[in-house]
Coordinates of C-alpha atoms in Angstrom, one line a residue:
M1 CA 0.0 0.0 0.0
A2 CA 3.1 2.3 0.2
S3 CA 2.7 3.2 -3.5
I4 CA -0.8 4.5 -3.0
Q5 CA -1.1 8.1 -1.8
L6 CA -3.9 10.7 -1.2
N7 CA -3.9 14.2 -2.6
D8 CA -5.2 17.3 -0.8
N9 CA -8.8 16.5 -1.8
G10 CA -8.5 13.0 -0.4
E11 CA -8.4 11.3 -3.8
I12 CA -6.2 8.3 -4.4
V13 CA -3.1 9.0 -6.4
I14 CA -1.5 5.9 -8.0
S15 CA 2.2 5.9 -8.6
Q16 CA 3.6 5.6 -12.1
A17 CA 5.0 2.1 -11.3
M18 CA 1.6 0.9 -10.0
S19 CA -0.2 2.4 -13.0
Q20 CA 2.2 0.6 -15.4
K21 CA 1.7 -2.7 -13.6
N22 CA -2.1 -2.4 -13.8
E23 CA -1.9 -1.6 -17.5
N24 CA 0.3 -4.7 -18.1
L25 CA -2.2 -6.9 -16.2
V26 CA -5.2 -5.5 -18.2
S27 CA -3.2 -6.0 -21.5
A28 CA -2.5 -9.6 -20.5
V29 CA -6.2 -10.2 -19.8
L30 CA -7.2 -8.6 -23.1
S31 CA -4.5 -10.6 -25.0
T32 CA -5.8 -13.8 -23.5
M33 CA -9.4 -13.0 -24.3
S34 CA -8.4 -12.1 -27.9
T35 CA -7.2 -15.7 -28.4
M36 CA -10.5 -17.1 -27.2
K37 CA -13.5 -17.9 -29.4
N38 CA -16.5 -15.6 -28.8
P39 CA -18.8 -17.7 -26.5
F40 CA -21.8 -15.9 -28.0
D41 CA -21.1 -17.1 -31.5
D42 CA -23.3 -19.8 -33.0
F43 CA -21.7 -23.2 -32.6
T44 CA -22.7 -26.5 -34.2
E45 CA -20.6 -28.5 -31.8
L46 CA -19.3 -28.3 -28.3
I47 CA -16.0 -26.5 -28.2
S48 CA -13.6 -25.0 -25.6
I49 CA -13.6 -21.2 -26.0
S50 CA -10.0 -21.0 -24.8
S51 CA -8.3 -23.9 -26.6
R52 CA -10.8 -24.6 -29.5
I53 CA -10.6 -28.2 -28.5
I54 CA -13.6 -30.3 -29.6
P55 CA -14.1 -33.2 -27.1
S56 CA -14.7 -36.8 -28.0
Q57 CA -18.2 -38.3 -27.9
D58 CA -17.7 -39.9 -24.4
V59 CA -16.6 -36.5 -23.0
R60 CA -19.6 -34.8 -24.6
D61 CA -21.9 -37.4 -23.1
D62 CA -20.4 -36.9 -19.6
I63 CA -20.7 -33.1 -19.9
D64 CA -24.3 -33.4 -21.1
Q65 CA -25.2 -35.8 -18.3
A66 CA -23.2 -34.2 -15.5
F67 CA -26.2 -32.5 -13.8
D68 CA -28.4 -35.5 -14.1
K69 CA -25.7 -37.8 -12.7
G70 CA -25.1 -35.3 -9.8
L71 CA -28.8 -35.0 -9.1
G72 CA -29.1 -38.8 -9.0
K73 CA -26.2 -39.0 -6.5
Y74 CA -27.8 -36.3 -4.3
Q75 CA -31.3 -38.1 -4.3
A76 CA -29.7 -41.4 -3.5
Y77 CA -27.8 -39.8 -0.6
M78 CA -31.0 -38.2 0.8
T79 CA -32.9 -41.5 0.5
D80 CA -30.1 -43.4 2.2
C81 CA -29.8 -40.9 5.0
F82 CA -33.3 -39.8 5.8
V83 CA -35.7 -42.5 4.3
S84 CA -34.0 -45.9 4.6
K85 CA -31.4 -44.5 7.1
E86 CA -28.9 -46.9 5.8
K87 CA -26.2 -44.2 5.9
E88 CA -25.1 -41.5 8.3
V89 CA -25.4 -37.9 7.4
F90 CA -21.6 -37.5 7.5
D91 CA -21.0 -40.4 5.2
T92 CA -19.2 -39.4 2.0
I93 CA -20.9 -39.4 -1.4
P94 CA -18.8 -41.5 -3.9
M95 CA -17.1 -39.3 -6.5
T96 CA -18.7 -39.3 -9.9
K97 CA -15.7 -39.8 -12.3
L98 CA -16.7 -37.7 -15.3
K99 CA -14.5 -37.1 -18.3
D100 CA -13.8 -33.5 -19.3
F101 CA -11.6 -31.6 -21.9
S102 CA -8.4 -32.7 -20.2
S103 CA -9.3 -36.4 -20.1
K104 CA -6.8 -38.7 -21.9
H105 CA -7.1 -42.2 -23.3
K106 CA -5.1 -44.9 -21.6
R107 CA -3.4 -47.4 -23.8
T108 CA -1.6 -50.7 -23.4
S109 CA 2.2 -50.2 -23.1
S110 CA 4.5 -52.0 -25.5
V111 CA 5.9 -54.0 -22.5
Q112 CA 2.4 -55.2 -21.6
Q113 CA 1.9 -56.0 -25.3
Q114 CA 5.0 -58.2 -25.4
K115 CA 4.0 -60.0 -22.2
L116 CA 0.6 -60.8 -23.6
T117 CA 2.1 -62.2 -26.8
A118 CA 4.6 -64.3 -24.9
T119 CA 1.9 -65.7 -22.6
Q120 CA -0.3 -66.5 -25.6
D121 CA 2.5 -68.3 -27.4
R122 CA 3.3 -70.4 -24.4
T123 CA -0.4 -71.3 -23.8
L124 CA -0.9 -72.3 -27.5
Y125 CA 2.1 -74.5 -27.8
S126 CA 1.6 -76.0 -24.3
R127 CA -1.8 -77.2 -25.5
L128 CA -0.3 -78.4 -28.8
L129 CA 2.4 -80.4 -26.9
V130 CA -0.2 -82.0 -24.6
V131 CA -2.3 -83.0 -27.5
S132 CA 0.7 -84.5 -29.4
Q133 CA 1.5 -86.6 -26.4
I134 CA -2.0 -87.9 -25.8
R135 CA -3.5 -88.2 -29.2
Q136 CA -0.6 -88.0 -31.6
P137 CA -2.7 -85.8 -33.9
D138 CA -2.0 -84.9 -37.5
L139 CA 0.2 -81.9 -37.0
R140 CA 0.1 -81.0 -40.6
Q141 CA -3.7 -80.7 -40.3
V142 CA -3.6 -78.8 -37.0
L143 CA -1.1 -76.3 -38.4
S144 CA -3.4 -75.6 -41.4
Y145 CA -5.6 -73.8 -38.9
N146 CA -5.1 -70.5 -37.1
L147 CA -3.7 -71.2 -33.6
S148 CA -4.9 -67.9 -32.1
T149 CA -7.6 -65.3 -32.5
Y150 CA -5.3 -63.3 -34.8
P151 CA -2.7 -64.6 -37.2
L152 CA 0.5 -63.7 -35.3
A153 CA 2.5 -63.6 -38.5
L154 CA 0.4 -60.5 -39.4
A155 CA -0.9 -59.1 -36.1
S156 CA -0.2 -58.9 -32.4
S157 CA -2.2 -60.9 -29.9
E158 CA -4.5 -57.9 -29.6
G159 CA -5.2 -57.6 -33.3
V160 CA -2.8 -54.7 -34.0
R161 CA -1.2 -54.9 -37.5
Q162 CA 2.4 -55.9 -37.7
K163 CA 4.5 -52.9 -38.9
A164 CA 7.1 -53.1 -41.6
K165 CA 10.0 -50.6 -41.7
K166 CA 9.2 -49.0 -45.0
E167 CA 12.2 -46.8 -45.1
T168 CA 14.6 -49.8 -45.5
L169 CA 12.8 -50.5 -48.9
M170 CA 13.7 -47.1 -50.3
H171 CA 17.4 -47.6 -49.6
A172 CA 17.3 -51.1 -50.9
V173 CA 15.7 -49.9 -54.2
E174 CA 18.3 -47.2 -54.6
K175 CA 21.1 -49.7 -53.9
A176 CA 19.6 -52.2 -56.4
A177 CA 19.5 -49.5 -59.1
K178 CA 23.1 -48.3 -58.2
N179 CA 21.9 -45.1 -56.5
P180 CA 20.8 -43.1 -59.6
Q181 CA 20.4 -39.4 -58.9
L182 CA 19.0 -36.6 -61.1
D183 CA 21.3 -33.7 -61.8
L184 CA 19.4 -30.5 -62.0
T185 CA 22.2 -28.8 -64.0
T186 CA 21.6 -31.2 -66.9
A187 CA 17.9 -31.6 -66.4
T188 CA 15.7 -30.5 -69.4
K189 CA 13.7 -27.4 -68.8
P190 CA 11.0 -26.4 -68.0
I191 CA 10.7 -28.1 -64.6
A192 CA 7.6 -28.7 -62.6
L193 CA 7.6 -29.5 -58.8
V194 CA 4.9 -31.6 -57.1
V195 CA 4.9 -31.3 -53.3
D196 CA 3.4 -33.7 -50.8
A197 CA 1.5 -31.0 -48.7
M198 CA 1.2 -32.8 -45.4
A199 CA 4.8 -34.1 -45.6
L200 CA 6.0 -30.5 -46.0
V201 CA 3.7 -29.4 -43.2
R202 CA 5.2 -31.9 -40.9
M203 CA 8.8 -31.2 -41.8
A204 CA 8.3 -27.4 -41.6
S205 CA 6.7 -27.9 -38.1
S206 CA 9.2 -30.4 -36.7
K207 CA 11.0 -27.8 -34.6
A208 CA 8.7 -26.2 -32.0
T209 CA 11.1 -23.3 -31.6
E210 CA 10.6 -22.3 -35.2
L211 CA 6.8 -22.4 -35.2
P212 CA 5.0 -19.0 -35.5
E213 CA 2.4 -18.0 -33.0
T214 CA -0.8 -18.0 -35.1
F215 CA -2.3 -20.1 -37.9
G216 CA -2.2 -17.2 -40.3
E217 CA 1.6 -16.9 -39.8
L218 CA 1.9 -20.6 -40.2
A219 CA 0.1 -20.6 -43.5
E220 CA 2.4 -17.7 -44.7
K221 CA 5.4 -19.8 -43.6
Y222 CA 4.2 -22.7 -45.8
Y223 CA 3.6 -20.3 -48.7
Q224 CA 7.0 -18.8 -48.5
Q225 CA 8.5 -22.3 -48.3
V226 CA 6.7 -23.2 -51.6
Q227 CA 8.1 -20.1 -53.3
N228 CA 11.6 -20.9 -52.0
M229 CA 11.4 -24.4 -53.3
A230 CA 10.3 -23.2 -56.7
R231 CA 13.4 -20.9 -56.8
A232 CA 15.8 -23.6 -55.5
Y233 CA 14.7 -26.1 -58.1
E234 CA 14.2 -23.6 -60.9
A235 CA 10.6 -24.7 -61.2
T236 CA 8.1 -22.6 -63.1
R237 CA 5.2 -24.7 -61.9
I238 CA 4.6 -26.0 -58.4
D239 CA 1.7 -28.3 -57.3
W240 CA 0.7 -28.4 -53.6
V241 CA -1.1 -31.7 -53.3
A242 CA -3.0 -32.7 -50.1
D243 CA -4.6 -35.8 -48.7
Q244 CA -8.3 -36.2 -48.1
Y245 CA -9.4 -37.5 -44.8
R246 CA -12.5 -39.8 -44.9
H247 CA -14.3 -41.4 -42.0
L248 CA -14.4 -44.8 -43.9
S249 CA -10.8 -45.4 -44.9
I250 CA -8.4 -48.3 -45.2
K251 CA -5.8 -46.1 -43.5
N252 CA -7.9 -45.4 -40.4
A253 CA -6.2 -48.1 -38.4
E254 CA -2.8 -46.4 -38.9
R255 CA -4.2 -42.9 -38.3
L256 CA -5.9 -44.0 -35.1
R257 CA -2.7 -45.7 -34.0
R258 CA -0.8 -42.4 -34.4
A259 CA -3.5 -40.4 -32.7
D260 CA -3.7 -42.9 -29.9
N261 CA 0.1 -42.8 -29.4
C262 CA 0.0 -39.0 -29.2
Q263 CA -3.4 -38.6 -27.6
G264 CA -4.3 -35.9 -30.2
Q265 CA -7.3 -33.8 -29.4
R266 CA -9.7 -32.3 -31.9
V267 CA -9.0 -28.5 -32.2
K268 CA -11.2 -26.2 -34.4
I269 CA -9.4 -23.6 -36.5
T270 CA -11.6 -20.5 -36.5
D271 CA -9.5 -17.6 -37.9
A272 CA -6.0 -16.6 -38.9
S273 CA -5.3 -14.9 -35.5
Q274 CA -5.9 -18.0 -33.6
K275 CA -2.8 -19.2 -31.7
L276 CA -1.3 -22.6 -32.4
P277 CA -2.0 -25.2 -29.7
K278 CA 0.8 -26.5 -27.6
Q279 CA 2.6 -29.6 -28.9
F280 CA 1.3 -28.7 -32.4
T281 CA 3.3 -31.3 -34.3
L282 CA 3.1 -34.2 -31.8
K283 CA -0.6 -33.9 -30.8
F284 CA -2.5 -31.5 -33.2
L285 CA -1.1 -33.2 -36.3
S286 CA -1.9 -36.6 -35.0
N287 CA -5.6 -36.0 -35.4
S288 CA -7.0 -36.5 -38.9
E289 CA -9.8 -34.0 -38.6
N290 CA -7.3 -31.4 -37.4
K291 CA -5.1 -32.1 -40.5
A292 CA -8.1 -31.8 -42.8
D293 CA -9.0 -28.4 -41.2
L294 CA -5.5 -27.2 -41.5
L295 CA -5.2 -28.1 -45.1
E296 CA -8.5 -26.4 -45.9
F297 CA -7.3 -23.3 -44.0
I298 CA -4.0 -23.3 -46.0
Y299 CA -5.9 -23.7 -49.2
A300 CA -8.0 -20.7 -48.5
Y301 CA -5.0 -18.7 -47.5
F302 CA -3.1 -19.6 -50.7
L303 CA -6.0 -18.5 -52.9
Q304 CA -5.6 -15.0 -51.5
K305 CA -1.9 -14.8 -52.6
E306 CA -0.3 -13.8 -55.9
P307 CA 2.7 -16.0 -57.0
E308 CA 5.9 -14.1 -57.9
H309 CA 6.9 -15.9 -61.1
T310 CA 5.5 -19.3 -60.7
E311 CA 2.3 -21.1 -61.5
I312 CA 0.9 -22.7 -58.4
L313 CA -1.7 -25.5 -58.3
V314 CA -3.4 -26.1 -55.0
T315 CA -5.7 -29.0 -54.0
N316 CA -8.3 -29.2 -51.4
K317 CA -10.6 -32.2 -50.9
T318 CA -11.7 -33.1 -54.5
S319 CA -11.0 -29.7 -56.1
C320 CA -7.8 -28.1 -57.6
S321 CA -7.2 -24.4 -58.2
R322 CA -4.5 -22.7 -60.2
L323 CA -2.9 -19.5 -59.0
V324 CA -1.1 -17.3 -61.6
F325 CA 0.7 -14.0 -61.4
C326 CA -0.4 -10.7 -63.1
N327 CA -3.3 -10.2 -60.6
Q328 CA -5.5 -12.8 -62.2
P329 CA -8.0 -14.6 -60.0
A330 CA -7.5 -18.3 -59.1
E331 CA -9.2 -20.7 -61.5
E332 CA -10.5 -24.2 -61.2
V333 CA -8.5 -27.0 -62.9
R334 CA -11.3 -29.4 -63.9
E335 CA -9.0 -32.1 -65.3
L336 CA -7.3 -32.4 -61.9
Q337 CA -10.5 -32.7 -59.8
S338 CA -10.2 -36.0 -58.1
N339 CA -11.7 -38.3 -55.5
H340 CA -8.3 -39.9 -54.7
E341 CA -7.9 -40.1 -50.9
E342 CA -4.1 -40.2 -50.7
A343 CA -1.8 -37.5 -51.9
D344 CA 0.7 -40.3 -52.7
T345 CA -1.4 -41.3 -55.8
R346 CA -2.9 -37.9 -56.6
M347 CA 0.6 -36.4 -56.9
Y348 CA 1.3 -38.7 -59.9
M349 CA -1.9 -37.5 -61.5
H350 CA -0.3 -34.0 -61.3
V351 CA 3.0 -35.4 -62.6
L352 CA 1.3 -36.9 -65.7
H353 CA -0.7 -33.6 -66.2
A354 CA 2.5 -31.6 -66.0
I355 CA 4.2 -33.9 -68.6
K356 CA 1.1 -33.5 -70.9
S357 CA 1.3 -29.7 -70.4
G358 CA 4.8 -29.6 -71.8
F359 CA 7.1 -30.0 -68.8
N360 CA 10.1 -32.1 -69.6
T361 CA 11.3 -32.7 -66.0
V362 CA 9.0 -33.3 -63.0
L363 CA 10.2 -33.5 -59.5
V364 CA 8.1 -35.0 -56.6
A365 CA 9.0 -33.8 -53.1
S366 CA 8.2 -36.4 -50.4
P367 CA 10.0 -38.4 -47.7
D368 CA 7.5 -41.3 -48.1
T369 CA 8.6 -44.7 -49.4
D370 CA 5.1 -45.3 -50.7
V371 CA 5.6 -42.3 -53.1
L372 CA 8.8 -43.8 -54.6
I373 CA 7.1 -47.2 -55.1
I374 CA 4.0 -45.8 -56.7
G375 CA 6.3 -43.7 -58.9
L376 CA 8.1 -46.9 -60.1
G377 CA 4.7 -48.3 -61.2
V378 CA 3.6 -45.0 -62.8
V379 CA 6.9 -44.6 -64.8
G380 CA 6.8 -48.2 -65.9
S381 CA 3.2 -48.0 -67.0
H382 CA 2.4 -44.4 -68.0
A383 CA 5.6 -42.4 -68.5
P384 CA 8.5 -44.5 -69.7
D385 CA 10.1 -41.6 -71.6
A386 CA 9.7 -38.9 -69.0
E387 CA 12.4 -37.6 -66.6
I388 CA 10.9 -37.9 -63.1
G389 CA 12.8 -37.4 -59.9
M390 CA 11.9 -37.7 -56.2
I391 CA 13.3 -35.1 -53.7
T392 CA 13.8 -36.8 -50.4
G393 CA 16.1 -36.9 -47.3
T394 CA 17.3 -34.0 -45.2
G395 CA 20.7 -32.3 -44.6
K396 CA 23.6 -34.1 -46.1
Y397 CA 21.3 -37.0 -47.1
K398 CA 19.1 -34.8 -49.2
R399 CA 19.0 -36.1 -52.8
I400 CA 16.9 -36.4 -56.0
I401 CA 16.3 -40.0 -56.8
N402 CA 16.1 -40.5 -60.6
I403 CA 12.9 -42.6 -60.7
S404 CA 13.2 -43.0 -64.5
K405 CA 16.7 -44.4 -64.2
V406 CA 15.6 -46.8 -61.4
V407 CA 12.9 -48.2 -63.7
E408 CA 15.4 -48.5 -66.5
T409 CA 17.9 -50.4 -64.3
I410 CA 15.5 -52.8 -62.5
G411 CA 13.3 -53.3 -65.6
S412 CA 9.7 -52.3 -66.4
S413 CA 8.2 -55.6 -65.1
A414 CA 9.9 -55.3 -61.7
A415 CA 8.8 -51.6 -61.5
K416 CA 5.2 -52.4 -62.2
S417 CA 5.3 -55.3 -59.7
M418 CA 6.6 -53.2 -56.9
P419 CA 3.3 -51.6 -55.7
F420 CA 1.7 -55.0 -55.1
V421 CA 4.9 -56.5 -53.4
H422 CA 5.1 -53.4 -51.2
A423 CA 1.5 -53.7 -50.2
L424 CA 1.8 -57.5 -49.6
T425 CA 4.8 -57.1 -47.3
G426 CA 3.5 -54.1 -45.3
C427 CA 2.4 -50.5 -45.7
D428 CA 0.2 -48.0 -43.8
S429 CA -3.0 -49.9 -44.6
V430 CA -1.8 -53.5 -44.9
S431 CA 0.1 -55.4 -42.2
G432 CA 3.6 -56.8 -42.8
F433 CA 4.9 -60.2 -42.1
Y434 CA 6.5 -60.4 -38.6
N435 CA 10.3 -60.3 -38.7
R436 CA 10.4 -60.6 -42.5
G437 CA 11.3 -57.0 -43.4
K438 CA 11.2 -55.3 -46.7
V439 CA 14.7 -56.0 -48.2
R440 CA 14.2 -59.8 -48.7
P441 CA 11.0 -59.4 -50.7
L442 CA 12.7 -57.0 -53.1
T443 CA 15.6 -59.4 -53.5
I444 CA 13.3 -62.3 -54.3
L445 CA 11.4 -60.2 -56.8
L446 CA 14.5 -59.0 -58.6
K447 CA 16.1 -62.5 -58.7
D448 CA 13.2 -64.5 -60.1
D449 CA 11.5 -63.6 -63.4
I450 CA 8.4 -65.7 -62.5
F451 CA 7.4 -63.2 -59.9
R452 CA 8.2 -60.1 -62.0
T453 CA 6.1 -61.3 -64.9
G454 CA 3.4 -62.8 -62.6
F455 CA 3.0 -59.7 -60.4
E456 CA 3.3 -56.8 -62.9
N457 CA -0.5 -56.7 -63.7
I458 CA -1.8 -58.7 -60.7
H459 CA -3.3 -55.5 -59.3
Q460 CA -5.8 -55.2 -62.1
S461 CA -8.2 -57.6 -60.4
L462 CA -9.3 -57.4 -56.8
N463 CA -9.8 -61.2 -56.6
P464 CA -6.8 -63.4 -57.5
T465 CA -7.2 -66.3 -59.8
P466 CA -6.2 -69.7 -58.3
E467 CA -3.0 -69.5 -60.4
A468 CA -2.2 -66.1 -59.0
F469 CA -2.8 -67.1 -55.4
R470 CA -0.5 -70.2 -55.8
L471 CA 2.2 -67.8 -57.1
I472 CA 1.7 -65.5 -54.1
E473 CA 1.9 -68.6 -51.8
L474 CA 5.2 -69.6 -53.4
F475 CA 6.5 -66.0 -52.9
V476 CA 5.6 -66.1 -49.2
C477 CA 7.2 -69.5 -48.8
K478 CA 10.5 -68.1 -50.2
L479 CA 10.1 -65.1 -47.9
Y480 CA 10.2 -67.5 -45.0
G481 CA 13.1 -69.5 -46.4
S482 CA 11.0 -72.6 -47.1
K483 CA 11.2 -74.8 -50.2
A484 CA 7.5 -75.5 -49.9
T485 CA 5.1 -74.2 -52.5
Q486 CA 2.1 -73.8 -50.1
V487 CA 2.0 -71.9 -46.9
N488 CA 0.3 -74.6 -44.9
D489 CA 3.1 -77.0 -45.9
A490 CA 5.7 -74.4 -45.1
R491 CA 4.2 -74.0 -41.6
Y492 CA 4.5 -77.7 -40.9
R493 CA 8.0 -77.9 -42.2
L494 CA 9.2 -74.9 -40.2
Y495 CA 7.5 -76.3 -37.1
K496 CA 9.2 -79.6 -37.5
T497 CA 12.6 -77.9 -37.8
G498 CA 12.2 -76.2 -34.4
T499 CA 10.4 -72.9 -35.2
T500 CA 8.3 -72.9 -32.0
S501 CA 6.7 -69.4 -32.1
P502 CA 3.5 -68.9 -34.1
S503 CA 4.6 -65.4 -35.0
L504 CA 7.6 -66.8 -36.8
L505 CA 5.5 -69.2 -38.9
P506 CA 3.9 -67.9 -42.1
P507 CA 0.1 -67.3 -42.0
N508 CA -2.0 -70.2 -43.0
D509 CA -3.8 -70.2 -46.4
D510 CA -7.0 -68.8 -44.8
A511 CA -5.3 -65.8 -43.2
L512 CA -3.1 -65.3 -46.2
A513 CA -6.2 -65.2 -48.5
Q514 CA -7.6 -62.2 -46.6
H515 CA -4.2 -60.5 -46.5
V516 CA -3.9 -60.9 -50.2
L517 CA -7.3 -59.3 -50.8
R518 CA -6.2 -56.2 -48.7
A519 CA -2.9 -56.0 -50.6
L520 CA -4.6 -56.2 -54.0
Y521 CA -7.1 -53.5 -53.0
Q522 CA -4.3 -51.2 -51.9
A523 CA -2.2 -51.9 -55.0
M524 CA -5.2 -51.2 -57.3
V525 CA -5.7 -47.8 -55.6
W526 CA -2.0 -47.0 -56.0
C527 CA -1.9 -47.9 -59.7
D528 CA -5.1 -46.3 -60.8
M529 CA -4.2 -42.9 -62.4
S530 CA -7.7 -42.0 -63.5
N531 CA -9.1 -38.8 -61.9
Q532 CA -12.1 -40.5 -60.4
L533 CA -11.5 -43.9 -58.7
N534 CA -14.2 -46.3 -59.5
I535 CA -13.2 -49.1 -57.0
P536 CA -15.8 -50.9 -54.9
S537 CA -15.9 -50.4 -51.1
P538 CA -13.2 -52.2 -49.1
D539 CA -16.0 -54.1 -47.4
G540 CA -15.5 -57.7 -48.5
H541 CA -11.9 -57.3 -49.7
G542 CA -10.1 -58.2 -46.5
W543 CA -12.1 -55.6 -44.4
K544 CA -15.6 -55.6 -43.0
E545 CA -17.7 -52.4 -42.4
T546 CA -19.0 -52.4 -38.9
D547 CA -20.9 -49.4 -37.4
G548 CA -19.5 -47.0 -40.0
A549 CA -15.9 -48.2 -39.5
L550 CA -13.7 -50.7 -41.3
D551 CA -12.4 -53.7 -39.3
I552 CA -9.8 -56.1 -40.6
V553 CA -11.0 -59.6 -41.5
W554 CA -8.1 -61.7 -40.3
R555 CA -9.5 -65.1 -41.0
I556 CA -12.6 -67.0 -42.1
K557 CA -12.0 -70.5 -40.6
D558 CA -12.3 -71.4 -37.0
I559 CA -9.3 -71.3 -34.6
A560 CA -7.4 -74.6 -34.8
H561 CA -9.2 -78.0 -35.2
P562 CA -11.8 -78.6 -32.5
Q563 CA -11.0 -82.3 -32.3
D564 CA -7.3 -81.8 -32.0
L565 CA -6.9 -78.8 -29.6
K566 CA -10.0 -78.9 -27.3
V567 CA -8.8 -81.6 -25.0
S568 CA -10.0 -82.3 -21.5
I569 CA -7.3 -83.7 -19.1
H570 CA -8.6 -85.4 -16.0

């Protein structure tokens, strides 16, 4: 109170220091309020006015029912205390555990997951050992069945897809093709550059210290980065190609895994002045709806800009707009309107469009192995004479892979086979084979002409012929180092030689059949360069639609043989 004084009239006189302090406090309050959403605006959904977080359905339900649940607890307490007198007045009322905006989803740790798998392995093989001692069953027949709820060659004991390290395939392909790189100094002009929008967003947002404060500043950062890339690669056209995010998607399992790992919350983008949420890259970008909102916001921001000396094509959902200099308004590019969900495939539609428009060299900027593999198929099938390169890597590892030279080195048949082999051995939508990796499948493909010729057009049908399935079985047997020609026989042979973990055995023919359906579906999506995909629903092709979501169909047959494994010991 020493800083407050009274003048001769008894009025309070505030010192300059106190006045400045009060102004700073008021400014801080106003600054905080300016970042909040106006609570009197019309909302179509429940939203936090401070963080713009949109809660999950279970949180919304708890918030909606909070009063009723509290009232129920109060009425029960009054009844117990004053009517039935089962409780004393001072007895506590049990806490109602309601979820709110800060509630987080608990997940099973990787250590717990490993323990569950190990326990299941021991249980299964203990039963099999007991049966073999008592009944001496036909092990070949027993092993033709699934020995667990999920095929452990393709999934964990909880039904989580086995992951394959995709990045090893990119390096293996480069090595097999003798590391061909595209030299810009000798590249034929003009040059077009096609950018994987979400990949650039992630890379540009990887360092929290370099992130701007608001979404408007973030969009400007991406725009300037696009312009800088155009100058660096001497491109006179640059295509910003974004993913679409659908509720019913074969990639939802991977997206949910990423969101679950990072506990990403739904945040609504309302205007350019809105501040970025904390842990923007780790949590905000792990939520598919957030990414869709961000891409739409960036698209709208780009449409307001005028390129310096470059033609820019920007996609959003199914549309594509062209930005040109000279103060001309953005225009719709009808021939690039597309229902492709993944930017991975849509980028190559833009590549082919650029080639058709007179560009002699087209560069694709992406760190994703899928993009390289799809490119091999596209060059092999649609652009054998074009010069197409892929910009990937960071720092001293940054390079431009000459996709056209890779195709020339490994051959057109191998290039066109790669999308199916990649899907079969593990990608974001299809599980991999446990402990089989990505390098060995490539080695087998390049070594044996029967697979190159047999797989180059296999993606053209969603249902394999009996001959095609036998060829796939042979490929999988070689993948496991077995001389068998059928996976059931390979399981038996490997088991007899001491392979005692079901995760190290190939899947049986039943599980493999469903796995092949998923791989063919993904390969067909990757290889279809038409603007509008006309592919049936994934339902029935290794997936099943349940309550508006896609579940993986791991098997059709029962678990094991009832007469061989269901044994009662007295």
